[in-house]
Short mmCIF file of C-alpha atoms and ligand atoms in Angstrom, two decimals:
data_model
loop_
_atom_site.label_atom_id
_atom_site.label_comp_id
_atom_site.label_asym_id
_atom_site.label_seq_id
_atom_site.Cartn_x
_atom_site.Cartn_y
_atom_site.Cartn_z
CA MET A 332 100.59 83.80 164.68
CA ARG A 333 103.26 83.41 167.64
CA ILE A 334 102.44 86.23 170.43
CA THR A 335 104.02 87.37 174.09
CA VAL A 336 102.54 89.52 175.81
CA PHE A 337 105.00 91.67 178.21
CA HIS A 338 103.44 93.55 181.11
CA ASN A 339 104.88 95.26 184.18
CA SER A 340 103.89 94.81 187.48
CA ASN A 341 101.35 96.97 188.89
CA THR A 342 98.17 95.30 189.35
CA LYS A 343 96.05 96.63 186.73
CA SER A 344 98.41 95.40 184.16
CA VAL A 345 99.20 92.13 185.50
CA HIS A 346 95.47 90.51 185.81
CA THR A 347 95.17 92.83 181.94
CA ALA A 348 98.00 90.11 180.98
CA ALA A 349 96.14 87.70 182.32
CA ASP A 350 92.59 88.02 180.55
CA LEU A 351 94.67 89.00 177.34
CA ILE A 352 96.91 85.48 177.17
CA ALA A 353 93.47 83.56 178.21
CA LYS A 354 91.34 85.78 175.05
CA LEU A 355 94.26 85.25 172.44
CA LYS A 356 95.15 81.37 173.11
CA ARG A 357 90.94 80.98 173.02
CA ALA A 358 91.02 82.77 169.81
CA GLY A 359 93.86 79.55 168.57
CA PHE A 360 96.66 81.97 169.47
CA LEU A 361 99.99 80.21 170.08
CA VAL A 362 101.49 82.87 173.33
CA VAL A 363 105.18 81.95 173.16
CA LYS A 364 108.14 84.05 175.46
CA ASN A 365 110.51 82.81 172.44
CA ASN A 366 111.08 84.22 168.59
CA PRO A 367 107.32 86.03 168.61
CA GLU A 368 106.17 87.56 165.55
CA ILE A 369 104.01 90.08 167.49
CA VAL A 370 104.85 91.41 171.47
CA ILE A 371 102.00 92.61 172.91
CA THR A 372 102.90 95.40 175.86
CA VAL A 373 100.57 95.76 178.86
CA GLY A 374 101.20 99.48 180.65
CA GLY A 375 102.33 102.18 179.97
CA ASP A 376 105.75 103.50 177.62
CA GLY A 377 107.96 102.71 180.42
CA THR A 378 106.65 98.68 179.15
CA LEU A 379 106.97 99.41 176.04
CA LEU A 380 110.20 100.79 176.11
CA SER A 381 111.37 97.67 178.50
CA ALA A 382 109.35 95.20 175.77
CA PHE A 383 111.76 97.15 173.00
CA HIS A 384 115.46 95.90 174.64
CA GLU A 385 114.27 92.33 174.92
CA TYR A 386 113.51 92.09 171.77
CA ALA A 387 115.33 94.92 169.50
CA HIS A 388 117.61 92.14 168.21
CA MET A 389 114.44 90.53 166.36
CA LEU A 390 113.41 94.35 164.87
CA ASP A 391 113.27 92.67 160.99
CA ARG A 392 111.37 90.16 162.50
CA VAL A 393 108.51 91.30 165.16
CA ARG A 394 105.65 94.40 165.41
CA PHE A 395 104.54 96.05 168.99
CA ILE A 396 100.94 96.92 169.93
CA GLY A 397 100.87 98.68 173.05
CA VAL A 398 98.72 97.93 175.35
CA HIS A 399 97.82 100.90 178.42
CA THR A 400 96.59 100.13 181.94
CA GLY A 401 97.00 103.95 182.85
CA HIS A 402 96.77 107.53 181.17
CA LEU A 403 96.85 107.48 177.27
CA GLY A 404 100.38 107.21 176.03
CA PHE A 405 103.15 106.89 172.60
CA TYR A 406 103.59 103.63 171.86
CA THR A 407 100.25 102.25 173.72
CA ASP A 408 97.08 102.47 171.39
CA TRP A 409 94.54 99.96 173.01
CA ARG A 410 92.64 100.49 176.81
CA ASP A 411 92.29 97.65 178.91
CA TYR A 412 88.78 96.84 177.83
CA GLU A 413 89.28 97.08 174.77
CA LEU A 414 91.19 92.92 174.43
CA ASP A 415 88.39 91.72 172.56
CA GLU A 416 88.71 94.14 169.99
CA LEU A 417 92.69 93.61 169.60
CA VAL A 418 92.03 90.56 169.16
CA ALA A 419 89.52 90.32 166.18
CA SER A 420 92.25 93.03 164.86
CA LEU A 421 95.15 90.45 165.29
CA LYS A 422 92.61 87.23 163.46
CA GLY A 423 91.71 90.15 160.29
CA ASP A 424 92.02 89.61 156.93
CA GLY A 425 95.67 90.67 156.37
CA SER A 426 95.89 94.10 155.58
CA GLU A 427 95.87 95.78 158.69
CA GLN A 428 98.41 98.67 159.42
CA ILE A 429 101.95 98.60 159.82
CA ILE A 430 104.24 101.49 161.13
CA SER A 431 107.72 102.11 161.72
CA TYR A 432 109.51 104.77 163.24
CA PRO A 433 113.38 105.62 163.59
CA LEU A 434 115.40 104.77 165.27
CA LEU A 435 119.17 105.83 167.17
CA ASP A 436 121.74 104.61 166.83
CA VAL A 437 124.59 105.14 169.86
CA GLY A 438 127.93 104.13 168.46
CA VAL A 439 130.59 104.33 170.93
CA ARG A 440 134.44 104.33 171.18
CA TYR A 441 135.68 103.33 174.54
CA ALA A 442 138.91 103.76 176.13
CA GLY A 443 141.36 100.66 175.04
CA ASP A 444 138.64 99.03 172.43
CA ASN A 445 139.64 99.89 168.87
CA SER A 446 136.17 98.28 167.81
CA VAL A 447 132.59 100.31 167.94
CA THR A 448 130.33 99.56 170.48
CA HIS A 449 126.22 99.89 169.42
CA TYR A 450 123.38 100.26 171.31
CA LEU A 451 119.76 101.20 169.60
CA ALA A 452 117.60 103.35 171.40
CA LEU A 453 113.99 103.67 170.66
CA ASN A 454 113.42 107.25 172.55
CA GLU A 455 116.77 108.58 173.76
CA SER A 456 120.42 108.74 175.06
CA THR A 457 121.76 111.09 177.01
CA LEU A 458 125.42 111.71 178.63
CA LYS A 459 125.84 114.10 181.29
CA ARG A 460 128.52 114.55 183.83
CA VAL A 461 127.62 114.60 187.36
CA SER A 462 130.18 115.81 190.14
CA ALA A 463 131.29 118.02 188.03
CA THR A 464 130.60 120.58 184.64
CA MET A 465 130.83 118.04 181.83
CA VAL A 466 133.03 119.26 178.40
CA THR A 467 132.59 118.07 175.63
CA ASP A 468 132.88 118.48 171.70
CA VAL A 469 129.62 117.97 169.58
CA TYR A 470 130.82 117.95 165.83
CA ILE A 471 128.43 117.52 163.43
CA ARG A 472 129.61 115.73 160.05
CA ASP A 473 132.67 115.86 160.59
CA GLU A 474 133.17 119.21 161.58
CA LEU A 475 133.37 120.68 165.11
CA PHE A 476 129.69 123.17 165.75
CA GLU A 477 130.51 123.79 169.53
CA SER A 478 132.16 122.97 172.89
CA PHE A 479 129.46 122.13 174.95
CA ARG A 480 130.08 123.08 179.13
CA GLY A 481 127.20 122.33 181.41
CA ASP A 482 125.89 119.10 182.88
CA GLY A 483 124.19 117.25 179.49
CA LEU A 484 123.37 116.80 176.06
CA CYS A 485 120.20 114.08 174.88
CA ILE A 486 119.81 112.92 171.80
CA SER A 487 116.55 111.74 170.67
CA THR A 488 114.43 110.10 168.44
CA PRO A 489 111.33 111.28 166.82
CA THR A 490 108.93 109.20 169.46
CA GLY A 491 111.10 109.90 171.93
CA SER A 492 111.10 113.63 171.80
CA THR A 493 107.60 113.58 174.09
CA ALA A 494 109.56 111.93 176.84
CA TYR A 495 113.48 113.53 178.67
CA ASN A 496 113.55 115.35 175.13
CA LYS A 497 110.72 117.39 175.72
CA SER A 498 111.68 118.28 179.69
CA ILE A 499 114.72 119.56 178.39
CA GLY A 500 113.27 122.50 175.63
CA GLY A 501 113.95 119.89 173.05
CA ALA A 502 111.00 120.43 170.34
CA VAL A 503 108.31 117.70 169.50
CA LEU A 504 108.71 116.62 166.56
CA HIS A 505 106.23 114.11 164.23
CA PRO A 506 107.08 110.80 164.42
CA ARG A 507 106.93 110.72 160.86
CA LEU A 508 109.35 112.64 160.78
CA GLU A 509 113.03 110.86 159.79
CA ALA A 510 115.17 113.02 161.98
CA ILE A 511 117.20 113.19 165.12
CA GLN A 512 118.00 116.17 168.03
CA LEU A 513 120.32 117.56 170.37
CA ALA A 514 119.74 119.58 173.20
CA GLU A 515 120.73 120.51 175.96
CA ILE A 516 121.12 120.02 179.54
CA ALA A 517 121.91 122.77 181.78
CA SER A 518 124.62 124.50 179.07
CA ILE A 519 126.76 127.35 180.60
CA ASN A 520 126.65 130.11 178.64
CA ASN A 521 128.77 133.23 179.35
CA ARG A 522 131.52 135.66 178.61
CA VAL A 523 133.89 132.50 178.62
CA PHE A 524 131.88 129.68 176.30
CA ARG A 525 129.24 129.71 174.51
CA THR A 526 127.17 126.92 173.13
CA LEU A 527 124.50 127.24 170.35
CA SER A 528 121.97 126.64 174.10
CA ALA A 529 118.44 125.91 171.10
CA PRO A 530 117.64 122.41 170.15
CA VAL A 531 119.02 121.36 166.51
CA VAL A 532 117.27 118.91 164.38
CA ILE A 533 119.14 116.90 161.68
CA ALA A 534 118.79 115.81 158.24
CA PRO A 535 118.82 111.62 158.00
CA ASP A 536 122.50 111.60 156.70
CA GLU A 537 124.18 113.71 159.16
CA TRP A 538 125.49 111.92 162.76
CA ILE A 539 126.60 114.04 165.79
CA ASP A 540 129.75 113.33 167.51
CA LEU A 541 131.02 114.07 170.63
CA TYR A 542 134.48 114.24 171.93
CA PRO A 543 133.97 114.60 175.72
CA ASP A 544 136.37 115.99 177.60
CA PRO A 545 139.40 113.61 178.47
CA LYS A 546 140.47 115.55 181.99
CA GLY A 547 136.55 114.18 183.00
CA LYS A 548 135.75 110.60 181.67
CA ASP A 549 136.11 109.14 184.06
CA ASP A 550 132.82 110.30 186.05
CA TYR A 551 130.86 110.82 182.49
CA VAL A 552 127.23 108.91 182.95
CA MET A 553 125.77 107.67 178.95
CA THR A 554 121.73 106.73 179.37
CA VAL A 555 120.14 104.00 176.63
CA ASP A 556 116.20 105.07 177.51
CA ARG A 557 116.37 103.02 180.95
CA PHE A 558 119.64 101.79 180.37
CA VAL A 559 122.80 102.40 182.26
CA PRO A 560 125.62 100.23 179.58
CA LYS A 561 127.75 98.87 182.20
CA LYS A 562 130.46 101.70 182.41
CA ARG A 563 133.17 101.94 181.18
CA LEU A 564 135.71 105.51 179.52
CA ILE A 565 134.45 106.23 176.46
CA THR A 566 136.15 108.34 174.22
CA ALA A 567 133.67 109.15 171.29
CA ILE A 568 130.65 108.60 171.04
CA ARG A 569 128.34 108.69 167.06
CA TYR A 570 124.72 109.68 167.22
CA ARG A 571 123.36 108.86 163.71
CA ILE A 572 119.40 107.87 162.63
CA ALA A 573 120.06 103.55 162.70
CA LYS A 574 119.07 101.10 160.28
CA GLN A 575 116.67 99.14 162.08
CA ARG A 576 113.19 101.16 162.60
CA ILE A 577 110.47 99.99 164.97
CA SER A 578 107.43 98.61 163.54
CA PHE A 579 104.09 98.94 165.58
CA ALA A 580 100.94 96.39 164.34
CA GLY A 581 97.16 96.89 165.51
CA TYR A 582 98.14 100.24 164.59
CA ARG A 583 95.17 102.83 165.57
CA HIS A 584 95.15 106.34 163.76
CA THR A 585 95.18 108.15 167.34
CA HIS A 586 96.65 111.76 165.59
CA PHE A 587 100.58 112.69 166.67
CA TRP A 588 98.56 116.24 167.71
CA ASN A 589 95.97 114.64 170.11
CA ARG A 590 98.63 112.86 171.56
CA VAL A 591 100.54 115.52 172.24
CA GLU A 592 97.47 117.41 173.29
CA ASP A 593 95.64 114.91 175.52
CA ALA A 594 98.76 113.47 177.78
CA PHE A 595 100.19 117.91 178.28
CA ILE A 596 97.70 120.12 177.74
CA GLY A 597 94.20 118.59 178.77
CA GLU A 598 91.65 120.24 179.68
CA LYS A 599 90.63 123.44 177.84
CA GLN A 600 88.72 126.66 176.69
CA HIS A 601 88.56 127.91 173.04
CA GLY A 602 90.42 131.73 173.14
P1 NAP B 297 109.71 105.56 183.29
O1 NAP B 297 109.49 105.89 184.69
O2 NAP B 297 109.32 103.93 181.98
O3 NAP B 297 109.28 106.72 182.41
C1 NAP B 297 109.37 107.86 182.70
C2 NAP B 297 107.90 109.27 182.36
O4 NAP B 297 108.66 108.59 180.90
C3 NAP B 297 106.27 108.12 182.23
O5 NAP B 297 105.44 108.46 182.37
C4 NAP B 297 106.91 107.61 180.34
O6 NAP B 297 104.89 106.88 180.00
C5 NAP B 297 107.20 108.26 180.13
N1 NAP B 297 107.49 108.09 178.98
C6 NAP B 297 108.88 107.17 177.90
N2 NAP B 297 108.64 107.49 177.21
C7 NAP B 297 108.04 108.92 176.52
C8 NAP B 297 108.14 109.03 175.74
N3 NAP B 297 108.45 108.09 173.34
N4 NAP B 297 106.53 109.81 174.69
C9 NAP B 297 106.63 111.06 176.03
N5 NAP B 297 106.46 110.30 177.58
C10 NAP B 297 107.32 108.99 177.44
O7 NAP B 297 111.21 106.45 183.35
P2 NAP B 297 112.65 105.36 183.01
O8 NAP B 297 112.30 104.41 183.01
O9 NAP B 297 113.99 106.10 184.03
O10 NAP B 297 113.07 106.37 181.49
C11 NAP B 297 112.10 106.13 180.71
C12 NAP B 297 111.63 107.76 179.70
O11 NAP B 297 111.71 108.31 180.94
C13 NAP B 297 113.31 107.57 179.14
O12 NAP B 297 113.42 107.24 178.24
C14 NAP B 297 113.25 109.89 179.53
O13 NAP B 297 112.34 109.18 177.69
C15 NAP B 297 112.01 109.37 180.37
N6 NAP B 297 112.83 109.73 181.41
C16 NAP B 297 112.17 111.79 181.50
C17 NAP B 297 112.39 112.73 182.40
C18 NAP B 297 112.48 113.30 182.97
O14 NAP B 297 111.36 114.03 182.10
N7 NAP B 297 112.99 114.53 183.28
C19 NAP B 297 113.69 112.05 183.65
C20 NAP B 297 114.13 109.95 182.93
C21 NAP B 297 114.07 110.14 182.20
P3 NAP B 297 104.52 105.91 181.28
O15 NAP B 297 103.65 106.42 182.38
O16 NAP B 297 103.02 106.01 180.29
O17 NAP B 297 105.28 104.92 181.32
#
């Protein structure tokens, strides 16, 4: 089995990754940089996000495993002191559980280009305007839904719902749901301008189109997870659930709501 170990630059992650590589080699695994079957990330959810983009071109052949060196994450199941168990689970009888989650397809039309440029997001994509109000028509399934005015809009996957989406008041979605969510970033609502002012979750066979107002197009910023694609004039963006999915190997059943509780609520008392 060909395995890549992908880590962030924090000292604990560097040491844990070196340890893991030694254990994997001792157990007879091939530790490689190219064409891995399994990518093990060591760090946090952000590290897994980076690894996802590094290997996004081969999602049909690669599975991910997240080892966390900080707090329990949403994409990271294993702790840094459980490396022996992790290696043993990889040597198992092949009956390991593989779980996969939906991704967001971001189809962008740039001015002067007839083709559509596609990006894949694991967490979310945002469209924002920094210097002035963003004005964007929002269509759902080709019907005008609203004309948005405000700082921006965030379209997230179920697994991304606990990230930026949650900070702006979006709902937390169970990752087994096949859906994408649209959440507003500081919308303007007054006598003149009106938006729904609530997060929207659309069905698997629906899509969302944004048409940024041509007047502000040159200072709109589009993000895809932690990346900002090279700036060009955007005329339209279509968001829908991607055909590809992300797969996790050696998945351990931490109940999703336990993760949410652990990450955001922590210690509490009954009643
Ligand atoms: P980052 O430092 O990699 O991530 C920011 C924080 O978000 C970290 O604590 C990270 O956890 C956590 N995170 C990442 N994915 C998550 C998920 N699916 N569920 C819950 N928490 C998650 O920051 P970055 O490189 O700028 O961007 C990475 C992500 O950060 C973006 O995709 C976006 O979702 C999020 N972000 C959030 C805000 C906000 O909440 N205001 C602003 C910008 C970006 P770890 O510590 O485990 O890595």
